[in-house]
Amino acid sequence: MPMILHNTTYNVLFEAETSWFEWMKARHLPALRGTPGVAACTFLRLLTEIDNGGSTYTVQVRFTALDAYEQFLLKYNPSLQDQITAGFPNQFVSFQTTLKEV
């Protein structure tokens, strides 16, 4: 069965990186891993950076079923992203993509 992958890429200002990184590891990633339908969650740092004033990370969340992913988008993702924004206002930018394993 193909996996659905939800990827969020974050570019975090250098001055916020340490506290943002620790918060992600302590709060955000455990919350993601505890979300119904999540099969796996990976936290990665981009090694091929361009000079943009920050560091880039991705969080990749795998789902085994499309319906679990859709429920995640409706019920959990908005509040999880709101928590990051509230904790680190104007200290990062992000974008999300959805991929299907082929």
Short mmCIF file of C-alpha atoms in Angstrom, two decimals:
data_model
loop_
_atom_site.label_atom_id
_atom_site.label_comp_id
_atom_site.label_asym_id
_atom_site.label_seq_id
_atom_site.Cartn_x
_atom_site.Cartn_y
_atom_site.Cartn_z
CA MET A 1 0.00 0.00 0.00
CA PRO A 2 1.48 3.40 -0.98
CA MET A 3 2.33 5.78 1.82
CA ILE A 4 1.17 9.37 1.92
CA LEU A 5 3.90 11.79 3.02
CA HIS A 6 3.14 15.21 4.47
CA ASN A 7 6.23 17.41 4.38
CA THR A 8 6.59 20.77 6.11
CA THR A 9 9.70 22.79 5.34
CA TYR A 10 10.74 25.47 7.84
CA ASN A 11 13.32 28.19 7.45
CA VAL A 12 14.17 29.44 10.94
CA LEU A 13 16.10 32.61 11.76
CA PHE A 14 19.54 31.87 13.18
CA GLU A 15 18.79 33.74 16.42
CA ALA A 16 15.70 31.56 17.09
CA GLU A 17 17.12 28.25 15.85
CA THR A 18 18.27 26.72 19.14
CA SER A 19 15.06 27.38 21.08
CA TRP A 20 12.89 26.47 18.06
CA PHE A 21 14.81 23.21 17.55
CA GLU A 22 14.51 22.19 21.21
CA TRP A 23 10.80 23.08 21.27
CA MET A 24 10.18 21.03 18.13
CA LYS A 25 11.91 17.99 19.63
CA ALA A 26 10.22 18.31 23.02
CA ARG A 27 6.70 19.35 22.02
CA HIS A 28 5.85 19.31 18.32
CA LEU A 29 7.32 15.97 17.24
CA PRO A 30 5.84 13.99 20.16
CA ALA A 31 2.44 15.56 19.38
CA LEU A 32 2.76 14.55 15.74
CA ARG A 33 3.82 11.01 16.62
CA GLY A 34 0.81 10.70 18.92
CA THR A 35 -1.65 11.78 16.26
CA PRO A 36 -4.02 9.03 15.05
CA GLY A 37 -3.04 7.61 11.68
CA VAL A 38 0.60 8.68 11.80
CA ALA A 39 2.85 5.77 10.82
CA ALA A 40 6.17 7.60 11.22
CA CYS A 41 7.63 11.06 11.70
CA THR A 42 11.10 12.24 10.67
CA PHE A 43 12.88 15.50 11.53
CA LEU A 44 15.62 16.55 9.09
CA ARG A 45 18.01 19.47 8.60
CA LEU A 46 18.89 20.65 5.12
CA LEU A 47 22.65 20.47 4.53
CA THR A 48 22.76 22.35 1.23
CA GLU A 49 21.79 25.77 2.54
CA ILE A 50 21.71 29.00 0.62
CA ASP A 51 22.48 32.20 2.49
CA ASN A 52 19.00 33.27 3.53
CA GLY A 53 19.47 34.33 7.15
CA GLY A 54 18.36 31.05 8.67
CA SER A 55 18.54 27.29 8.79
CA THR A 56 16.16 24.98 6.96
CA TYR A 57 14.48 21.91 8.43
CA THR A 58 11.78 19.54 7.29
CA VAL A 59 9.30 17.45 9.20
CA GLN A 60 8.07 14.45 7.23
CA VAL A 61 4.98 12.65 8.48
CA ARG A 62 3.95 9.33 6.92
CA PHE A 63 0.41 8.02 6.75
CA THR A 64 -0.62 4.55 5.62
CA ALA A 65 -4.04 5.66 4.39
CA LEU A 66 -5.40 8.68 2.58
CA ASP A 67 -8.36 8.99 4.97
CA ALA A 68 -5.99 9.19 7.97
CA TYR A 69 -4.08 11.96 6.21
CA GLU A 70 -7.30 13.84 5.41
CA GLN A 71 -8.37 13.63 9.06
CA PHE A 72 -4.95 14.92 10.08
CA LEU A 73 -5.38 17.93 7.80
CA LEU A 74 -8.82 18.72 9.17
CA LYS A 75 -8.47 17.97 12.87
CA TYR A 76 -4.82 18.25 13.90
CA ASN A 77 -2.56 20.10 11.49
CA PRO A 78 -4.09 23.58 11.90
CA SER A 79 -3.68 23.63 15.69
CA LEU A 80 -0.18 22.12 15.52
CA GLN A 81 0.93 24.83 13.10
CA ASP A 82 -0.80 27.52 15.19
CA GLN A 83 1.23 26.40 18.23
CA ILE A 84 4.50 26.88 16.37
CA THR A 85 3.42 30.28 15.10
CA ALA A 86 2.37 31.38 18.60
CA GLY A 87 5.63 30.19 20.14
CA PHE A 88 7.89 31.68 17.47
CA PRO A 89 6.13 34.63 15.86
CA ASN A 90 7.95 36.13 12.88
CA GLN A 91 10.94 33.83 13.46
CA PHE A 92 10.32 31.31 10.68
CA VAL A 93 8.56 30.73 7.40
CA SER A 94 7.17 27.41 6.27
CA PHE A 95 5.40 25.64 3.46
CA GLN A 96 3.71 22.27 3.22
CA THR A 97 3.65 19.68 0.47
CA THR A 98 1.93 16.32 0.05
CA LEU A 99 3.58 13.39 -1.67
CA LYS A 100 2.56 9.85 -2.54
CA GLU A 101 5.01 6.99 -2.54
CA VAL A 102 5.09 5.33 -5.97
#
